[in-house]
Amino acid sequence: MQTITTVAELRRALANARRAGQRVGFVPTMGYLHEGHLALVEASRAQSDLTVLSIFVNPTQFGPNEDLSTYPRDLTRDEKLCHGADVAIVFAPDAREVYPARFETFVEPGDLAKPLCGAFRPGHFRGVATVVCKLFNMVQPNVAFFGQKDFQQCAVVRHMALDLDLPIEIVTVPTVREADGLAMSSRNRYLSGEERRRAGAISRGLFAAADKFRSGERDVEKLLAIAKGHLNEVDRLQYLELVDHDTLKAAESPLSHPAALCTAAYVGSTRLIDNVILALRTS
Ligand SMILES: Nc1ncnc2c1ncn2[C@@H]1O[C@H](COP(=O)(O)OP(=O)(O)OP(=O)(O)O)[C@@H](O)[C@H]1O
Ligand SMILES: CC(C)(CO)[C@@H](O)C(=O)[O-]
Ligand code: BAL
């Protein structure tokens, strides 16, 4: 495994693989890796010949009062995990390599970026789409892997690839969870012991609604109320919404299309997101 920090070096390292017709899998991350990230690597290993994992805490997707400066970072630990997981290349550029002086061109996503997290993090998905587009151009993978935990991000990236004719297959990997159901997230490390215990309420709420859905409930307000009943343990519910799986517009009762129940909640000062998909049986 090698760690590369410049685009020129990355292109050189990948040239041979490309000439040999190897299928390149790409896992973009912001580092401080956990088993959720390793599930993306595992999916890449299964579907490609060589995996590139990027570690870049992208400044353009953070708002001015967000946690860019305190976001957890530990490259040495991440490199060890990548080595053990059979990653071929860790690409860890610095901010100047990705955004040289006079950088001024952005990718502006459309309606998919407006609801949910987009409503509370203005400019977030513009930053995500821009950096993902740039990373795609740097790595030029055949296939790229994203976690379902960031459901709206998956939708925005998938649509960007379609709109911009990027010849890259986008794969969504199911959310990896802790034993109590909490979605793994680098930000979980901000939680105190007591906050960590209460954070379990987020997935409990989503799962309770999903269980009711599986037993036939199709009323949007009732499903939201069930989830909300569990969410009183969080300190502040930013949003809890049931949206159409494909358009991310508010779902209507009775549910007749696949939907996603999505939430963002603060436990202490930590903002956590999670979601479950409510898929209707097709048979
Ligand atoms: N629990 C998880 N299961 C599956 N994929 C995940 C999980 N957590 C993160 N990912 C995916 O890993 C990729 C990189 O995410 P990122 O580095 O931001 O990690 P994160 O844990 O989501 O961090 P954050 O705390 O910022 O939300 C994204 O595609 C994200 O959806
Ligand atoms: C996709 C991504 C690496 C872009 O910075 C980031 O948003 C993330 O880690 O989910
Ligand atoms: N995985 C989410 C990246 C962010 O919160 O900025």
Short mmCIF file of C-alpha atoms and ligand atoms in Angstrom, two decimals:
data_model
loop_
_atom_site.label_atom_id
_atom_site.label_comp_id
_atom_site.label_asym_id
_atom_site.label_seq_id
_atom_site.Cartn_x
_atom_site.Cartn_y
_atom_site.Cartn_z
CA MET A 1 0.00 0.00 0.00
CA GLN A 2 1.23 3.51 -0.71
CA THR A 3 0.14 6.93 0.49
CA ILE A 4 0.11 9.60 -2.19
CA THR A 5 -0.44 13.30 -1.68
CA THR A 6 -0.28 14.84 -5.18
CA VAL A 7 -2.44 14.42 -8.26
CA ALA A 8 0.62 13.99 -10.52
CA GLU A 9 1.92 11.13 -8.39
CA LEU A 10 -1.54 9.56 -8.26
CA ARG A 11 -1.83 9.63 -12.06
CA ARG A 12 1.61 7.99 -12.38
CA ALA A 13 0.73 5.29 -9.85
CA LEU A 14 -2.55 4.48 -11.60
CA ALA A 15 -1.24 4.58 -15.17
CA ASN A 16 0.09 1.00 -15.10
CA ALA A 17 -3.09 -0.35 -13.56
CA ARG A 18 -5.14 1.37 -16.22
CA ARG A 19 -2.89 0.11 -19.03
CA ALA A 20 -3.27 -3.42 -17.66
CA GLY A 21 -7.05 -2.98 -17.89
CA GLN A 22 -7.55 -3.18 -14.13
CA ARG A 23 -10.88 -2.05 -12.73
CA VAL A 24 -10.29 0.78 -10.27
CA GLY A 25 -12.60 1.10 -7.26
CA PHE A 26 -12.72 4.38 -5.34
CA VAL A 27 -13.78 5.11 -1.76
CA PRO A 28 -13.88 8.85 -0.96
CA THR A 29 -13.69 9.65 2.78
CA MET A 30 -12.82 12.38 5.23
CA GLY A 31 -10.70 9.94 7.26
CA TYR A 32 -10.80 8.84 10.90
CA LEU A 33 -11.86 5.51 9.51
CA HIS A 34 -14.28 3.08 11.13
CA GLU A 35 -16.04 -0.11 10.11
CA GLY A 36 -18.51 1.84 7.95
CA HIS A 37 -15.64 3.00 5.77
CA LEU A 38 -14.17 -0.51 5.78
CA ALA A 39 -17.48 -1.88 4.47
CA LEU A 40 -17.07 0.46 1.48
CA VAL A 41 -13.52 -0.87 0.99
CA GLU A 42 -14.80 -4.44 1.23
CA ALA A 43 -17.44 -3.69 -1.42
CA SER A 44 -14.74 -2.19 -3.61
CA ARG A 45 -12.49 -5.22 -3.14
CA ALA A 46 -15.36 -7.43 -4.27
CA GLN A 47 -16.09 -5.34 -7.37
CA SER A 48 -12.71 -4.07 -8.55
CA ASP A 49 -9.08 -5.07 -8.98
CA LEU A 50 -7.55 -2.20 -7.05
CA THR A 51 -8.96 0.17 -4.44
CA VAL A 52 -8.06 3.84 -3.99
CA LEU A 53 -9.27 5.45 -0.75
CA SER A 54 -9.08 9.21 -0.42
CA ILE A 55 -8.78 11.05 2.87
CA PHE A 56 -9.58 14.73 2.57
CA VAL A 57 -11.49 16.90 5.01
CA ASN A 58 -13.06 19.09 2.37
CA PRO A 59 -13.32 22.72 3.52
CA THR A 60 -15.90 23.73 0.89
CA GLN A 61 -18.60 21.46 2.36
CA PHE A 62 -18.35 22.95 5.87
CA GLY A 63 -20.32 26.01 6.91
CA PRO A 64 -18.57 28.85 8.75
CA ASN A 65 -19.82 27.66 12.18
CA GLU A 66 -19.28 23.96 11.58
CA ASP A 67 -16.55 21.60 12.81
CA LEU A 68 -13.93 21.84 10.01
CA SER A 69 -11.09 22.68 12.42
CA THR A 70 -12.01 20.06 15.04
CA TYR A 71 -12.98 17.24 12.64
CA PRO A 72 -11.09 14.13 13.88
CA ARG A 73 -7.91 13.35 11.97
CA ASP A 74 -5.39 10.49 12.41
CA LEU A 75 -3.59 9.59 9.18
CA THR A 76 -1.25 7.03 10.78
CA ARG A 77 -4.14 5.07 12.24
CA ASP A 78 -6.07 5.33 8.95
CA GLU A 79 -3.06 4.06 6.97
CA LYS A 80 -2.81 1.00 9.22
CA LEU A 81 -6.50 0.23 8.74
CA CYS A 82 -6.18 0.65 4.97
CA HIS A 83 -3.12 -1.59 4.87
CA GLY A 84 -5.05 -4.30 6.74
CA ALA A 85 -8.03 -3.89 4.40
CA ASP A 86 -6.00 -4.31 1.19
CA VAL A 87 -6.34 -0.74 -0.05
CA ALA A 88 -3.72 -0.21 -2.80
CA ILE A 89 -3.49 3.58 -2.62
CA VAL A 90 -4.39 6.08 0.10
CA PHE A 91 -4.74 9.47 -1.56
CA ALA A 92 -4.37 12.17 1.10
CA PRO A 93 -3.90 15.53 -0.62
CA ASP A 94 -3.72 18.80 1.30
CA ALA A 95 -6.16 21.65 0.72
CA ARG A 96 -3.84 23.48 -1.70
CA GLU A 97 -3.51 20.40 -3.89
CA VAL A 98 -7.29 20.17 -4.25
CA TYR A 99 -8.02 23.91 -4.27
CA PRO A 100 -5.06 25.76 -5.76
CA ALA A 101 -4.90 29.54 -5.49
CA ARG A 102 -7.52 31.17 -7.76
CA PHE A 103 -9.78 28.10 -7.70
CA GLU A 104 -13.24 29.37 -8.73
CA THR A 105 -15.25 26.68 -10.49
CA PHE A 106 -17.95 24.79 -8.55
CA VAL A 107 -20.48 22.06 -9.30
CA GLU A 108 -23.98 23.27 -8.34
CA PRO A 109 -26.40 20.42 -7.62
CA GLY A 110 -30.13 20.95 -8.22
CA ASP A 111 -33.32 20.14 -6.31
CA LEU A 112 -31.97 16.98 -4.65
CA ALA A 113 -29.63 19.19 -2.62
CA LYS A 114 -32.40 21.45 -1.29
CA PRO A 115 -34.36 19.49 1.37
CA LEU A 116 -33.14 17.60 4.47
CA CYS A 117 -29.47 18.40 5.22
CA GLY A 118 -29.40 20.86 2.33
CA ALA A 119 -31.93 23.09 4.10
CA PHE A 120 -29.75 23.34 7.21
CA ARG A 121 -26.28 23.27 5.67
CA PRO A 122 -26.38 25.90 2.91
CA GLY A 123 -23.71 25.22 0.30
CA HIS A 124 -22.88 21.80 1.78
CA PHE A 125 -23.84 19.74 -1.25
CA ARG A 126 -22.25 22.25 -3.61
CA GLY A 127 -19.01 21.56 -1.73
CA VAL A 128 -19.59 17.80 -1.78
CA ALA A 129 -20.46 17.71 -5.50
CA THR A 130 -17.45 19.87 -6.36
CA VAL A 131 -14.93 17.83 -4.41
CA VAL A 132 -16.40 14.48 -5.49
CA CYS A 133 -16.30 15.62 -9.13
CA LYS A 134 -12.68 16.72 -8.71
CA LEU A 135 -11.71 13.49 -6.92
CA PHE A 136 -13.42 11.48 -9.68
CA ASN A 137 -11.32 13.35 -12.26
CA MET A 138 -8.15 12.79 -10.27
CA VAL A 139 -8.69 9.06 -9.65
CA GLN A 140 -10.77 8.27 -12.76
CA PRO A 141 -12.27 5.17 -11.15
CA ASN A 142 -14.56 2.68 -12.85
CA VAL A 143 -16.71 2.43 -9.76
CA ALA A 144 -17.13 4.52 -6.59
CA PHE A 145 -18.65 3.56 -3.23
CA PHE A 146 -20.75 5.72 -0.89
CA GLY A 147 -22.51 4.89 2.38
CA GLN A 148 -26.27 4.89 2.75
CA LYS A 149 -25.85 6.72 6.07
CA ASP A 150 -25.37 9.81 3.89
CA PHE A 151 -28.51 9.05 1.89
CA GLN A 152 -28.94 12.52 0.36
CA GLN A 153 -25.25 12.63 -0.56
CA CYS A 154 -25.70 9.35 -2.48
CA ALA A 155 -28.64 10.86 -4.37
CA VAL A 156 -26.76 14.08 -5.20
CA VAL A 157 -23.63 12.24 -6.36
CA ARG A 158 -25.57 9.71 -8.43
CA HIS A 159 -27.47 12.51 -10.15
CA MET A 160 -24.30 14.52 -10.73
CA ALA A 161 -22.69 11.51 -12.42
CA LEU A 162 -25.75 11.22 -14.66
CA ASP A 163 -26.03 14.93 -15.46
CA LEU A 164 -22.31 15.38 -16.16
CA ASP A 165 -21.92 12.09 -18.11
CA LEU A 166 -19.29 10.81 -15.71
CA PRO A 167 -18.48 7.24 -16.79
CA ILE A 168 -18.42 5.98 -13.21
CA GLU A 169 -20.70 3.42 -11.61
CA ILE A 170 -22.02 4.69 -8.26
CA VAL A 171 -22.63 2.02 -5.61
CA THR A 172 -24.48 2.64 -2.34
CA VAL A 173 -23.38 0.43 0.58
CA PRO A 174 -25.75 -0.28 3.52
CA THR A 175 -25.16 1.56 6.81
CA VAL A 176 -22.91 -0.22 9.31
CA ARG A 177 -24.18 0.15 12.88
CA GLU A 178 -22.96 -0.26 16.45
CA ALA A 179 -24.53 -3.04 18.56
CA ASP A 180 -27.31 -0.70 19.81
CA GLY A 181 -28.11 0.42 16.24
CA LEU A 182 -26.28 3.78 16.23
CA ALA A 183 -24.94 4.41 12.71
CA MET A 184 -21.14 4.43 12.78
CA SER A 185 -19.79 7.90 12.16
CA SER A 186 -16.48 9.64 12.71
CA ARG A 187 -18.39 12.27 14.67
CA ASN A 188 -19.54 9.66 17.25
CA ARG A 189 -16.21 10.24 18.95
CA TYR A 190 -17.42 13.69 20.03
CA LEU A 191 -20.08 12.04 22.26
CA SER A 192 -19.62 11.72 26.03
CA GLY A 193 -20.60 8.34 27.58
CA GLU A 194 -24.00 9.66 28.56
CA GLU A 195 -24.59 11.24 25.12
CA ARG A 196 -23.49 8.04 23.41
CA ARG A 197 -26.13 6.12 25.35
CA ARG A 198 -28.87 8.59 24.35
CA ALA A 199 -27.72 8.63 20.70
CA GLY A 200 -29.06 5.06 20.39
CA ALA A 201 -32.57 6.59 20.38
CA ILE A 202 -32.08 7.86 16.82
CA SER A 203 -31.93 4.43 15.20
CA ARG A 204 -34.50 3.04 17.66
CA GLY A 205 -36.97 5.64 16.41
CA LEU A 206 -36.25 4.90 12.75
CA PHE A 207 -36.43 1.14 13.27
CA ALA A 208 -39.72 1.40 15.20
CA ALA A 209 -41.28 3.27 12.27
CA ALA A 210 -39.80 0.78 9.79
CA ASP A 211 -41.30 -2.10 11.80
CA LYS A 212 -44.74 -0.47 11.69
CA PHE A 213 -44.32 0.10 7.96
CA ARG A 214 -43.47 -3.59 7.50
CA SER A 215 -46.64 -4.52 9.34
CA GLY A 216 -48.67 -2.47 6.88
CA GLU A 217 -48.80 1.13 8.16
CA ARG A 218 -48.79 3.50 5.15
CA ASP A 219 -49.78 6.78 6.80
CA VAL A 220 -46.92 9.28 6.72
CA GLU A 221 -47.95 11.22 9.85
CA LYS A 222 -48.39 8.03 11.89
CA LEU A 223 -44.99 6.70 10.84
CA LEU A 224 -43.34 10.03 11.68
CA ALA A 225 -45.08 10.09 15.08
CA ILE A 226 -43.77 6.61 15.91
CA ALA A 227 -40.19 7.63 15.12
CA LYS A 228 -40.60 10.91 16.99
CA GLY A 229 -41.80 9.09 20.10
CA HIS A 230 -38.28 7.69 20.52
CA LEU A 231 -36.45 10.84 19.61
CA ASN A 232 -37.28 12.72 22.82
CA GLU A 233 -33.93 11.45 24.16
CA VAL A 234 -31.98 13.68 21.75
CA ASP A 235 -31.29 17.31 22.65
CA ARG A 236 -32.57 18.84 19.43
CA LEU A 237 -34.32 17.27 16.48
CA GLN A 238 -33.21 19.24 13.40
CA TYR A 239 -35.45 17.35 11.00
CA LEU A 240 -37.38 14.11 10.75
CA GLU A 241 -38.87 13.64 7.29
CA LEU A 242 -40.34 10.90 5.19
CA VAL A 243 -39.37 11.55 1.58
CA ASP A 244 -39.76 9.86 -1.77
CA HIS A 245 -36.73 7.61 -2.28
CA ASP A 246 -35.87 9.03 -5.70
CA THR A 247 -36.98 12.68 -5.68
CA LEU A 248 -36.48 13.44 -1.95
CA LYS A 249 -39.76 15.36 -2.03
CA ALA A 250 -42.15 14.92 0.94
CA ALA A 251 -43.84 11.51 0.72
CA GLU A 252 -47.62 11.40 0.56
CA SER A 253 -50.09 9.14 2.35
CA PRO A 254 -50.81 6.37 1.70
CA LEU A 255 -47.21 5.49 0.80
CA SER A 256 -47.17 3.92 -2.63
CA HIS A 257 -43.54 4.45 -3.69
CA PRO A 258 -40.28 3.53 -1.96
CA ALA A 259 -39.51 6.18 0.66
CA ALA A 260 -36.72 7.15 3.03
CA LEU A 261 -37.22 8.18 6.64
CA CYS A 262 -34.39 10.62 7.30
CA THR A 263 -33.31 12.48 10.39
CA ALA A 264 -30.66 14.83 11.72
CA ALA A 265 -30.46 15.33 15.46
CA TYR A 266 -28.15 16.94 17.99
CA VAL A 267 -26.99 14.95 20.97
CA GLY A 268 -25.12 17.47 23.08
CA SER A 269 -23.39 19.61 20.45
CA THR A 270 -22.87 16.69 18.04
CA ARG A 271 -25.03 16.59 14.93
CA LEU A 272 -25.83 13.04 13.82
CA ILE A 273 -27.74 11.85 10.74
CA ASP A 274 -29.42 8.55 9.96
CA ASN A 275 -32.11 7.07 7.74
CA VAL A 276 -33.99 3.90 6.89
CA ILE A 277 -35.43 2.96 3.52
CA LEU A 278 -39.09 1.94 3.43
CA ALA A 279 -39.27 -0.24 0.34
CA LEU A 280 -42.59 -1.51 -0.92
CA ARG A 281 -42.67 -5.13 -1.92
CA THR A 282 -42.80 -5.42 -5.70
CA SER A 283 -44.21 -8.96 -5.94
N1 LIG B 1 -21.86 3.73 9.24
C1 LIG B 1 -21.57 3.79 7.94
N2 LIG B 1 -21.91 2.78 7.14
C2 LIG B 1 -21.63 2.81 5.80
N3 LIG B 1 -20.99 3.83 5.21
C3 LIG B 1 -20.63 4.86 5.98
C4 LIG B 1 -20.89 4.89 7.38
N4 LIG B 1 -20.40 6.05 7.88
C5 LIG B 1 -19.87 6.72 6.84
N5 LIG B 1 -20.00 6.01 5.71
C6 LIG B 1 -19.61 6.44 4.37
O1 LIG B 1 -18.23 6.65 4.31
C7 LIG B 1 -17.97 7.67 3.35
C8 LIG B 1 -17.08 8.69 3.97
O2 LIG B 1 -17.78 9.30 5.03
P1 LIG B 1 -17.11 10.21 6.10
O3 LIG B 1 -15.64 10.12 6.01
O4 LIG B 1 -17.75 11.54 6.14
O5 LIG B 1 -17.45 9.43 7.44
P2 LIG B 1 -18.56 9.65 8.45
O6 LIG B 1 -18.38 8.65 9.52
O7 LIG B 1 -19.85 9.74 7.71
O8 LIG B 1 -18.22 11.03 9.06
P3 LIG B 1 -19.18 12.07 9.67
O9 LIG B 1 -19.00 11.88 11.11
O10 LIG B 1 -18.57 13.26 9.07
O11 LIG B 1 -20.58 11.85 9.22
C9 LIG B 1 -19.32 8.25 2.94
O12 LIG B 1 -19.70 7.66 1.71
C10 LIG B 1 -20.21 7.79 4.06
O13 LIG B 1 -21.56 7.66 3.68
C1 LIG B 2 -17.94 12.16 -0.03
C2 LIG B 2 -17.04 13.02 0.84
C3 LIG B 2 -15.71 12.30 1.07
C4 LIG B 2 -16.74 14.33 0.10
O1 LIG B 2 -15.93 15.15 0.86
C5 LIG B 2 -17.71 13.34 2.20
O2 LIG B 2 -18.83 14.12 2.04
C6 LIG B 2 -17.96 12.14 3.03
O3 LIG B 2 -17.00 11.69 3.65
O4 LIG B 2 -19.10 11.66 3.08
N1 BAL B 3 -20.22 12.25 5.63
C1 BAL B 3 -20.69 13.59 5.80
C2 BAL B 3 -19.72 14.64 5.52
C3 BAL B 3 -20.08 15.92 6.23
O1 BAL B 3 -20.86 15.86 7.19
O2 BAL B 3 -19.58 16.96 5.86
#
